[in-house]
Coordinates of C-alpha atoms and ligand atoms in Angstrom, one line a residue:
Chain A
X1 CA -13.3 19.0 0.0
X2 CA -10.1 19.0 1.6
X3 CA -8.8 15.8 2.9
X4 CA -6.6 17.2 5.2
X5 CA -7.3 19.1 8.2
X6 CA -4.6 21.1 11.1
X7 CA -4.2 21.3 14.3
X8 CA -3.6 18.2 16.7
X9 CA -0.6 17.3 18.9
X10 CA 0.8 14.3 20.2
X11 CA 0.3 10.6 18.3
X12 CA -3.5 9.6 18.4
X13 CA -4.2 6.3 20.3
X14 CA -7.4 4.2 19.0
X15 CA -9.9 6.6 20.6
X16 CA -8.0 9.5 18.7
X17 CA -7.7 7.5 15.7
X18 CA -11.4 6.9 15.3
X19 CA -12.3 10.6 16.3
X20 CA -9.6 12.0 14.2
X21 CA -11.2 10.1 11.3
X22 CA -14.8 10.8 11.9
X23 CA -13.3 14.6 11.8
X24 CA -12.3 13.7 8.4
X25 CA -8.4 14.3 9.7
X26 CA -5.6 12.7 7.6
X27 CA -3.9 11.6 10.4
X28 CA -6.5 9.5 11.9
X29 CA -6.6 7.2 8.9
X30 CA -3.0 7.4 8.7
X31 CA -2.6 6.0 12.2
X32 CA -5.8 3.7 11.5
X33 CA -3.6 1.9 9.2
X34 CA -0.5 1.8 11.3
X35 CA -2.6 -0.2 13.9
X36 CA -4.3 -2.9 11.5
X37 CA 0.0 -3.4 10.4
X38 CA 0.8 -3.8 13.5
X39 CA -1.3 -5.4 15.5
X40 CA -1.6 -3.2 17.9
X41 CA -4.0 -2.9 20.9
X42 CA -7.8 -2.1 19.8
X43 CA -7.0 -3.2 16.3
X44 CA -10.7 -5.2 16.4
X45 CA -12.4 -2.1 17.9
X46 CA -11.2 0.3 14.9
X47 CA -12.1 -2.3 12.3
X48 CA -15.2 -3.0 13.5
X49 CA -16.3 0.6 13.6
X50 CA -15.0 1.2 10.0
X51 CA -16.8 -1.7 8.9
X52 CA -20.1 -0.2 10.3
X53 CA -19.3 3.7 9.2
X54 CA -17.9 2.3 5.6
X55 CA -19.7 3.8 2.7
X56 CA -20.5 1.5 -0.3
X57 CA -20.7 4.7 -2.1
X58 CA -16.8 4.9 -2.6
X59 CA -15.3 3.8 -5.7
X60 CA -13.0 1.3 -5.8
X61 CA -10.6 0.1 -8.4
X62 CA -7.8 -2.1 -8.6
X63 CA -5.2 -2.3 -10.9
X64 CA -2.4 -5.0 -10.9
X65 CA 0.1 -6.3 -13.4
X66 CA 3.7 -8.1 -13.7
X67 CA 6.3 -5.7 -12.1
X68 CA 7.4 -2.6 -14.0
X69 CA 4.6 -2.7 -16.7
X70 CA 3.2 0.5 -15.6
X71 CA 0.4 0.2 -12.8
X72 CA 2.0 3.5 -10.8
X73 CA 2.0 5.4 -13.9
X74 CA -1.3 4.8 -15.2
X75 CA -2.7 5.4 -11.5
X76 CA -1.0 9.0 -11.5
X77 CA -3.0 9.5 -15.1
X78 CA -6.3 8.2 -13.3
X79 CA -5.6 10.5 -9.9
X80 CA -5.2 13.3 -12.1
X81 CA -8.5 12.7 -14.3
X82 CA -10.9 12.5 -11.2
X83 CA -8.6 15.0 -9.3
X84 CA -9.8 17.4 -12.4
X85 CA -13.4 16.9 -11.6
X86 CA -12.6 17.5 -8.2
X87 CA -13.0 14.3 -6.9
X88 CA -11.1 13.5 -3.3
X89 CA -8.8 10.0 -4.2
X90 CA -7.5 7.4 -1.3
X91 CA -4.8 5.5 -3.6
X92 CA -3.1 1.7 -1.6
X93 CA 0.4 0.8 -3.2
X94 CA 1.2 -1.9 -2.4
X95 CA 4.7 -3.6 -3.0
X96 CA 6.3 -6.9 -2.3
X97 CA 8.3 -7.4 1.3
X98 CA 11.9 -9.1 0.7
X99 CA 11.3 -12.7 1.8
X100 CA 15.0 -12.3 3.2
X101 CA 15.1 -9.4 5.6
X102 CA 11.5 -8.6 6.0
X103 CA 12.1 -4.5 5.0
X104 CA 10.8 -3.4 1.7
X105 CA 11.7 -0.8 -0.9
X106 CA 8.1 1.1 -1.7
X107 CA 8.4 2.5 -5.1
X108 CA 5.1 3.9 -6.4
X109 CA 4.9 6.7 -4.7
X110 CA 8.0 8.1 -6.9
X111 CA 5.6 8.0 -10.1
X112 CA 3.1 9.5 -8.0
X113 CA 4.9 12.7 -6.6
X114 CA 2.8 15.4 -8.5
X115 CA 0.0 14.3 -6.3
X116 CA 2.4 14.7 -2.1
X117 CA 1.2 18.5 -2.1
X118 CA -2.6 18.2 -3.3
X119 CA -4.8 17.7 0.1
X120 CA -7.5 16.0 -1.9
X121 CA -5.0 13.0 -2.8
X122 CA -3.9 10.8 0.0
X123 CA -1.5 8.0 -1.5
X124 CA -0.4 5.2 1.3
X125 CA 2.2 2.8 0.5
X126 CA 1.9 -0.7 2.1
X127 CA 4.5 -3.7 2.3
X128 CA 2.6 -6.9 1.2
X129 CA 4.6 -8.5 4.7
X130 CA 3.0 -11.8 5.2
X131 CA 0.5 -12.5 2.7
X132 CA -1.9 -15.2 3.2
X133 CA -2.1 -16.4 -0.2
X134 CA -2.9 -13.2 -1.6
X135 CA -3.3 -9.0 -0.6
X136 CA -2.0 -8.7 2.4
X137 CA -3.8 -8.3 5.5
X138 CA -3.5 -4.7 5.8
X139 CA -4.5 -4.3 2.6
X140 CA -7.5 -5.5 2.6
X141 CA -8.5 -4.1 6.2
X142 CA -7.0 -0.5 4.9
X143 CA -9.7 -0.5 2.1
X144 CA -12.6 -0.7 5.2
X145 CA -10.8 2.1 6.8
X146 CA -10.1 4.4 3.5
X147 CA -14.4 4.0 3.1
X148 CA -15.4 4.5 6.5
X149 CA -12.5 8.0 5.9
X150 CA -15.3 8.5 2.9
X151 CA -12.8 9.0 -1.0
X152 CA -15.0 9.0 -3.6
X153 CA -12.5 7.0 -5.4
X154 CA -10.3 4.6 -3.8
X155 CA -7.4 3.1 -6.2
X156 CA -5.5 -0.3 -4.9
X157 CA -2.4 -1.3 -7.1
X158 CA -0.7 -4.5 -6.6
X159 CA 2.0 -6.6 -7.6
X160 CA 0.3 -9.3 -10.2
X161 CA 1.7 -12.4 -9.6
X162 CA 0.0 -15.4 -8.8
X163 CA -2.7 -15.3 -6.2
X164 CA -2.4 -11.4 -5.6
X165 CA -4.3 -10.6 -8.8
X166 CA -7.3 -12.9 -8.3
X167 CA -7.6 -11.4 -5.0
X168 CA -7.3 -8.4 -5.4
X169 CA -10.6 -8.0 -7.9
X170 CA -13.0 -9.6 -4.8
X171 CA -12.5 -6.8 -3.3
X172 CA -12.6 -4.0 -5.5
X173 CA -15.7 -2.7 -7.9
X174 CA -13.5 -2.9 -11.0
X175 CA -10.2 -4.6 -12.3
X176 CA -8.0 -3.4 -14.3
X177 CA -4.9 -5.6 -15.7
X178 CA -2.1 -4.0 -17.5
X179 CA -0.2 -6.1 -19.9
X180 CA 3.2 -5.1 -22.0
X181 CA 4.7 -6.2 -25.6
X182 CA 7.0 -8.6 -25.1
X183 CA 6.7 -9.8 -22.2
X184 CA 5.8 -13.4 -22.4
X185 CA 2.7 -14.8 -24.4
X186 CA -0.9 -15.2 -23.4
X187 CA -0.5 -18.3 -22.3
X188 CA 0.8 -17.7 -19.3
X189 CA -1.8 -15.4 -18.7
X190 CA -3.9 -18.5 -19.0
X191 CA -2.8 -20.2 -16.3
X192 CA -2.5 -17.7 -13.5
X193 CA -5.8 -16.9 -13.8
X194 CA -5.8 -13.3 -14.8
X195 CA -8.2 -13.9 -18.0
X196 CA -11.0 -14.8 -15.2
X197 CA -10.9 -12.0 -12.9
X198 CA -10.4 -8.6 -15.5
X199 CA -12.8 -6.3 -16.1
X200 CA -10.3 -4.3 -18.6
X201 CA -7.4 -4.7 -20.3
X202 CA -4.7 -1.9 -20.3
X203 CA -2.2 -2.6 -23.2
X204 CA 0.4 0.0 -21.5
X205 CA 3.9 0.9 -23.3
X206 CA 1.9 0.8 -26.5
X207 CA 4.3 2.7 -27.9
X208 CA 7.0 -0.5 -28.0
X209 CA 6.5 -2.8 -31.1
X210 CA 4.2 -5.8 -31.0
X211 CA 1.4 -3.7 -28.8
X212 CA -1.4 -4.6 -31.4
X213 CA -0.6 -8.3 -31.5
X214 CA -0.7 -8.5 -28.4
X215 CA -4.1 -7.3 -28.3
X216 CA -5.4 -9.3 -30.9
X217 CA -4.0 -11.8 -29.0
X218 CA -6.1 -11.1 -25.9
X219 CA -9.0 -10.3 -27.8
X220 CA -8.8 -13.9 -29.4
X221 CA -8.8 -15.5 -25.7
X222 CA -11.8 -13.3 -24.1
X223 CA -13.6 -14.4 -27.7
X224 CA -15.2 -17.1 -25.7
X225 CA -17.1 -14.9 -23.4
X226 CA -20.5 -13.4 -23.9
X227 CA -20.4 -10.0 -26.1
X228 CA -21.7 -8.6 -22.9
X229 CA -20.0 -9.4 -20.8
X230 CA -16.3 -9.1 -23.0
X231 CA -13.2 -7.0 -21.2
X232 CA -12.5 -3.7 -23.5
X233 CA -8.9 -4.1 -24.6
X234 CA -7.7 -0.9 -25.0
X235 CA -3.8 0.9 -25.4
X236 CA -2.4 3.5 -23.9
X237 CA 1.0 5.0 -22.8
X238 CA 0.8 6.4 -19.3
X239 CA 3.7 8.1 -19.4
X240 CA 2.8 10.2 -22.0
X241 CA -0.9 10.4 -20.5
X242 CA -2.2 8.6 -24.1
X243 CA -5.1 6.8 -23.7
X244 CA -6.3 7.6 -20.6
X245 CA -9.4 9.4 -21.4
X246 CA -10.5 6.0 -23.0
X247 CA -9.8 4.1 -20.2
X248 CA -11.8 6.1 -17.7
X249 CA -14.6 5.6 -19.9
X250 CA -13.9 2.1 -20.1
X251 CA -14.1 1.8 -16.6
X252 CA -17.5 4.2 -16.2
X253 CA -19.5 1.1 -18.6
X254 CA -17.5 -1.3 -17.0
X255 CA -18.8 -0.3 -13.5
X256 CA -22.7 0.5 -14.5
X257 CA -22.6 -2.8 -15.9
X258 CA -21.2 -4.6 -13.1
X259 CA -23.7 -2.4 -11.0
X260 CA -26.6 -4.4 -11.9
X261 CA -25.0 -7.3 -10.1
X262 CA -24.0 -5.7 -7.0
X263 CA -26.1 -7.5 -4.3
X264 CA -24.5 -10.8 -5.4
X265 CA -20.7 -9.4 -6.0
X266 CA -21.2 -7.7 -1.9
X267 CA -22.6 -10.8 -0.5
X268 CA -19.3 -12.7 -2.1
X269 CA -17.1 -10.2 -0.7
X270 CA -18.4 -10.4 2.7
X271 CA -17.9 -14.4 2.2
X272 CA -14.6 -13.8 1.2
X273 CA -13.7 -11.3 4.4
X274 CA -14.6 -13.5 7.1
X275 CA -13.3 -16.3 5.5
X276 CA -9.8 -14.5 5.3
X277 CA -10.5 -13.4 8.6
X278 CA -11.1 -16.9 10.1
X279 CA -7.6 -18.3 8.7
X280 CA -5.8 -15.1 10.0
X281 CA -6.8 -15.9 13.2
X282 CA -6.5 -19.6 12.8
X283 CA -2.4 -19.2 11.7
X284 CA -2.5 -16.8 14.5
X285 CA -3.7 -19.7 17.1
X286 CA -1.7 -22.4 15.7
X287 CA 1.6 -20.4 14.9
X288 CA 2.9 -20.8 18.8
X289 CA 2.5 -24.6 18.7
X290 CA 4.5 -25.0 15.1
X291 CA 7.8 -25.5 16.5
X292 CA 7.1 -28.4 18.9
X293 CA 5.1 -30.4 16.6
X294 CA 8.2 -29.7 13.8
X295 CA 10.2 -31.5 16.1
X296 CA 7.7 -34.3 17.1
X297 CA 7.3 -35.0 13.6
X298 CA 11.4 -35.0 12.9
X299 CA 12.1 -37.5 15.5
X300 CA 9.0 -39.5 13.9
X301 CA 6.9 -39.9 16.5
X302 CA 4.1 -38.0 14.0
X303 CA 3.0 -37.3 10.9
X304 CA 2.7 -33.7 9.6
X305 CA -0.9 -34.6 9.0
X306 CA -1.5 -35.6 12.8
X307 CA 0.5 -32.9 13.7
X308 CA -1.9 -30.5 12.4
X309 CA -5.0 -32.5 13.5
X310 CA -3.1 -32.3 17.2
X311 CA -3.0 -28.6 17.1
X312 CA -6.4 -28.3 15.9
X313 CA -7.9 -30.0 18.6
X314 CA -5.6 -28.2 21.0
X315 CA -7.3 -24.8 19.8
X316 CA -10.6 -26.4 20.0
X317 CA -10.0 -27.1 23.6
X318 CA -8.4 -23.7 24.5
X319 CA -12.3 -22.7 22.8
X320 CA -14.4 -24.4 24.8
X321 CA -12.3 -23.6 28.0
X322 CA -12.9 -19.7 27.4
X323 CA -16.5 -20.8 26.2
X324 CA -16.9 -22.4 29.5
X325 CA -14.9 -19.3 31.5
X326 CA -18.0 -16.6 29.9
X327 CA -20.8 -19.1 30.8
X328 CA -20.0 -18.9 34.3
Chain B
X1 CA -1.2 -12.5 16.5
X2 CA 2.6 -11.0 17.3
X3 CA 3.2 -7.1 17.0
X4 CA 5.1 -6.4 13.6
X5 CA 6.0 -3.1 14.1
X6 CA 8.9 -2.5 11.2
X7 CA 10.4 0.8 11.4
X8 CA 9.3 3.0 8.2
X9 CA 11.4 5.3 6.6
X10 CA 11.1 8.2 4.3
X11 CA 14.1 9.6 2.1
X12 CA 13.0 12.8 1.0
X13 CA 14.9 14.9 -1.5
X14 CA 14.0 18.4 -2.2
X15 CA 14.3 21.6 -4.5
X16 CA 17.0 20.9 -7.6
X17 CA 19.3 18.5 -6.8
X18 CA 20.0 16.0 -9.1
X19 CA 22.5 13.7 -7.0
X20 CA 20.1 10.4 -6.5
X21 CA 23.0 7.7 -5.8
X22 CA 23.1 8.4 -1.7
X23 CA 19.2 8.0 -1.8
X24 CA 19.0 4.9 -3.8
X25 CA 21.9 3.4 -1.9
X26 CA 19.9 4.0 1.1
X27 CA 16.6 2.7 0.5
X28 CA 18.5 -0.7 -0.6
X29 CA 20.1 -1.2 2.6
X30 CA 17.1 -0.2 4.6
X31 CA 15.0 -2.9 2.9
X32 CA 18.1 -5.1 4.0
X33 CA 18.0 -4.6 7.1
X34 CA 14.3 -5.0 7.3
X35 CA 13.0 -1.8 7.3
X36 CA 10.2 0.1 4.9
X37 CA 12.1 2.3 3.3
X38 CA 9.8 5.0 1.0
X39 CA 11.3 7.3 -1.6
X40 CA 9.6 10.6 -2.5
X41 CA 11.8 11.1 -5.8
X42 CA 13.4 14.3 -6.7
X43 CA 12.6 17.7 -6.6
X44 CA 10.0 17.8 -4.1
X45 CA 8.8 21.0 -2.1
X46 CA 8.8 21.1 1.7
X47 CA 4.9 20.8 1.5
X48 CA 5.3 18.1 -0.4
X49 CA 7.6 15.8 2.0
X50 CA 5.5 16.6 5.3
X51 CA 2.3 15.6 3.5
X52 CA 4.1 12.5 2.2
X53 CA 5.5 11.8 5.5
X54 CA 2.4 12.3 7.4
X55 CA 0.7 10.2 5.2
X56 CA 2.8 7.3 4.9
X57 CA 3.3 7.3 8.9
X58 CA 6.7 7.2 9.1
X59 CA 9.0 6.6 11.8
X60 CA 12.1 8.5 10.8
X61 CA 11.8 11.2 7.5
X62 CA 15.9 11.2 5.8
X63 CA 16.5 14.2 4.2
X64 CA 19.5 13.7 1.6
X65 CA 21.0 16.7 -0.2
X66 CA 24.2 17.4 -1.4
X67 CA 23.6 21.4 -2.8
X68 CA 24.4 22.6 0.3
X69 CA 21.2 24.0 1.3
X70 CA 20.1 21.2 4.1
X71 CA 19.2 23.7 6.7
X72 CA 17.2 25.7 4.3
X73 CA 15.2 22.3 3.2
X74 CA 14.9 21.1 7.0
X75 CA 13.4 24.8 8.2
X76 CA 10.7 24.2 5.7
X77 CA 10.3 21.0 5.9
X78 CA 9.9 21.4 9.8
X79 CA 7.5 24.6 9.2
X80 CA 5.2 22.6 6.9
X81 CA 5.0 19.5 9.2
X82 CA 4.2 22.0 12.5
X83 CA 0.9 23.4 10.0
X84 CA 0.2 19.7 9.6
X85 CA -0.2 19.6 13.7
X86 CA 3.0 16.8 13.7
X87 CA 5.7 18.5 15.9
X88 CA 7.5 14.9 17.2
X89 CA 9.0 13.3 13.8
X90 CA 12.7 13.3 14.2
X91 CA 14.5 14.2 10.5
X92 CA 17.9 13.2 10.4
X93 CA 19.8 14.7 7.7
X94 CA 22.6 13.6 5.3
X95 CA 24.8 14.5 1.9
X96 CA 26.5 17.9 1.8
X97 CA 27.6 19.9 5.1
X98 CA 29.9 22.1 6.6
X99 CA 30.2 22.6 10.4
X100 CA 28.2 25.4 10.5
X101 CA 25.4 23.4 8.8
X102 CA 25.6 21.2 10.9
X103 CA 25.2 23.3 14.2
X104 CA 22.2 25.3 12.7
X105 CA 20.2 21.5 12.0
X106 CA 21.1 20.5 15.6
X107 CA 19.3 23.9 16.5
X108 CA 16.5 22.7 14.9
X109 CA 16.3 19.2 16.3
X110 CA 17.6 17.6 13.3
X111 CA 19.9 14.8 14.6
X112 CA 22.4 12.3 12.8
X113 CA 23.8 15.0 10.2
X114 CA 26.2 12.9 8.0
X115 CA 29.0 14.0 5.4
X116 CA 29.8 11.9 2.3
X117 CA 32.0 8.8 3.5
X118 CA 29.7 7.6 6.9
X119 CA 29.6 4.2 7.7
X120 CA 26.5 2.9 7.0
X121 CA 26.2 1.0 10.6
X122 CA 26.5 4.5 11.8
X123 CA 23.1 5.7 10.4
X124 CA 21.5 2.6 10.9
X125 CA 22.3 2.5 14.6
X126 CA 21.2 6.0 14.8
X127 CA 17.9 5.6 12.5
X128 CA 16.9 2.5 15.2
X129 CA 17.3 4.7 17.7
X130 CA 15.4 7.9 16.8
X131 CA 12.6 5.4 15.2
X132 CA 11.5 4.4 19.0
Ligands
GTP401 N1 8.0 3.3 -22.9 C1 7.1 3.4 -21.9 N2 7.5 3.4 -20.6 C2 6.5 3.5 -19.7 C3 5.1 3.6 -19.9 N3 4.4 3.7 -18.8 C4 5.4 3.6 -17.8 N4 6.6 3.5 -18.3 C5 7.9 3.4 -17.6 O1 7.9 2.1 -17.0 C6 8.7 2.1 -15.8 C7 7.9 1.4 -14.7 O2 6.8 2.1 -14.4 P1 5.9 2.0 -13.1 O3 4.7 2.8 -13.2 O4 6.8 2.2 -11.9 O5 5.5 0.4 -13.2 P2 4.8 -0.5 -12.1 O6 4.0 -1.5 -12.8 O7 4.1 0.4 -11.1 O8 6.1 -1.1 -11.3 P3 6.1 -1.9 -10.0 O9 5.2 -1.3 -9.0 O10 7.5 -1.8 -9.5 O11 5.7 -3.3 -10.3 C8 9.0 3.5 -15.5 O12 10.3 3.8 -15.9 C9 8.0 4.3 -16.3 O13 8.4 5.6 -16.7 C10 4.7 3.6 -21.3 O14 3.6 3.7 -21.7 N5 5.7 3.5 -22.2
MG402 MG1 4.2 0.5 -9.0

């Protein structure tokens, strides 16, 4: 199936948008996203029709890792393998915004560029901008919007560090973390949580010394786990497309196993969304009343900690007032 | 929640040139001055570039070559972005030009066609204006 279709003029507004995507046309998904970055008018509308056309039959994985250790790569190496069974891919790359200027560099696409002229590949690169502790925003409303556009696979990549990592795998079917030789020890791995949330290890740049330490290494730590339910730990070298095939099949046992739980794993997710949701909004609400209270509590008249009980009940009373408005 | 509309760039390079440093230069001081700049890497085909650019929504799409060819590369690149239905994304174009070059872009709509040596302000004041 081709992803892209022809013909249209002029920039789509959220009517078009929605059309555009139900017509299975590139560029309504492409201004989708566009909206949900910026906020702009009927942003709620569109998501809340993608979250009611979304199909859970789209395949989603995610792969994340310490910058440089290969995530763009391998994802060309995984495009191409379902591309050769024909499959139609929706790839999300994102990369960090500079905490100084607010503009980005997006890089992944450049490992990517075999895939700019195939219409059954559409690869979208997204600035992390303001993060709420994790995948930005966009990020995770794009994925609503690249199933309710329909891939059969759907590939998010992100930066691991910290938070992003953990994050990343609620929201996607199957995790992938890449690891390099000699780049720190397992450890640190330890502590930021990564151990927990992958379903797979990628050893990439296996062909640099020290790649079969280091997964004995990890092999040693996931020891503790259940035979069953034990990450593969596998090598590859994804610029030289070595390995792969292993890791797609990883990934096909990984998913059929993780299949059997899916009820639970969805019901987490949608936890998890309108959670996020709810402290989106929430920052949203309480963002125009920061300054003021910064001041109160710099001339000591407050604490931060009545500060932010202040505002709180400031939004709870802008609530009830529009609570009261639709009552009457 | 505020409107964070950042102005998104693409820097697209195609057919065989190898001369990377004006692209890479640019995408630095794009991020700098808080734009998204994108890079399609080298040796890309005119199909290629408008389906990138399409895809990645971009505000402004830089074409940077320095084989002397950038009216060649902009036709196609305009050609394949018409089949794609998009006939309103400016291309501003920089690296290599003579005169003429540069009176057969501004034919063709392509705006902002800078020679080796251009301030940067220049192209940044240009880009912000174009972008909107
Ligand atoms: N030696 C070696 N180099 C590799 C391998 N895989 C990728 N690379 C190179 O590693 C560099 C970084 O690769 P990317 O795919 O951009 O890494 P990334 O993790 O996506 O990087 P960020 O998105 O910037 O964090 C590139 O120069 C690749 O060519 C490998 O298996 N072996
Ligand atoms: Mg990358």
């Amino acid at each position: 199936m081709e992803v892209f279709l022809h013909n249209l003029t002029g920039i789509p507004r959220v009517d078009e948008a929605i059309s555009l995507m139900k017509a299975r046309n590139i560029r309504g998904l492409t201004r989708a996203i566009s909206i949900v970055e910026n906020y702009e008018e009927g942003r709620d509308a569109l998501l809340n029709d993608a979250f009611q056309r979304a199909s859970e039959a789209c395949f989603t994985l995610g792969f994340t890792g310490a910058p440089g250790v290969g995530k763009s790569t391998l994802v060309n190496a995984v495009i191409r393998h379902y591309r050769r069974s024909g499959k139609t891919v929706g790839v999300m790359a994102v990369d960090p915004t500079s905490p100084f200027s607010g503009g980005a560099v997006l890089g992944d696409r450049i490992r990517m560029q075999e895939h700019n002229p195939d219409n059954g590949v559409y690869i979208r690169s997204l600035a992390s901008r303001k993060a709420l502790g994790g995948l930005s925003e966009a990020t995770k409303y794009a994925l609503y919007l690249y199933k309710a556009f329909g891939f059969d696979v759907i590939i998010v990549e992100t930066l691991g560090v910290g938070q992003d990592e953990i994050d990343v795998a609620r929201y996607v079917d199957v995790t992938t973390v890449l690891l390099v030789p000699g780049y720190g020890d397992t450890i640190q791995m330890a502590k930021a949580g990564i151990m927990e949330i992958a379903d797979l290890f990628v050893i990439n740049k296996s062909d640099r010394p020290g790649a079969d330490l280091l997964k004995k290494q990890v092999q040693n730590i996931l020891y503790m786990k259940a035979e069953k339910e034990r990450p593969p730990v596998l090598n590859t070298i994804a610029d030289q497309n070595e390995g792969i095939d292993d890791v797609m099949e990883a990934i096909a046992e990984v998913r059929q196993r993780k299949a059997l739980q899916g009820q639970e794993r969805h019901r987490k997710r949608i936890v998890e969304e309108i959670r996020s949701s709810v402290l989106t909004r929430l920052a949203g609400d309480a963002e125009p009343h920061l300054d003021e209270m910064a001041g109160k509590v710099l001339t000591l008249s407050m604490t931060p900690i009545e500060a932010a009980e202040l505002i709180i009940r400031r939004i709870q009373k802008g609530c009830l007032e529009d609570d009261e408005k639709n009552s009457i | 929640m505020p409107k964070e509309k950042k102005i998104r760039v693409l820097i697209a390079k195609v057919g065989c040139d190898i001369h990377e440093r004006g692209a890479l230069t640019l995408l630095t001081t794009f991020r700098d001055e808080g734009m998204e700049a994108i890079y399609t890497g080298r040796y890309q085909t005119p199909k290629g570039v408008a389906n990138a650019a399409v895809s990645e929504d971009v505000d402004v799409i830089a074409l940077s070559d320095h084989t002397g060819s950038l009216p060649i590369i902009a036709e196609a690149v305009l050609a394949e972005l018409k089949k794609l239905g998009v006939t309103d994304m400016p291309i501003i174009a920089g690296g290599l030009l003579t005169q003429e070059d540069v009176k057969v872009l501004e034919r063709m709509g392509v705006t902002g066609n800078y020679g080796p040596g251009t301030p940067m302000d220049v192209i940044l004041t240009h880009i912000r204006n174009v972008a909107c």
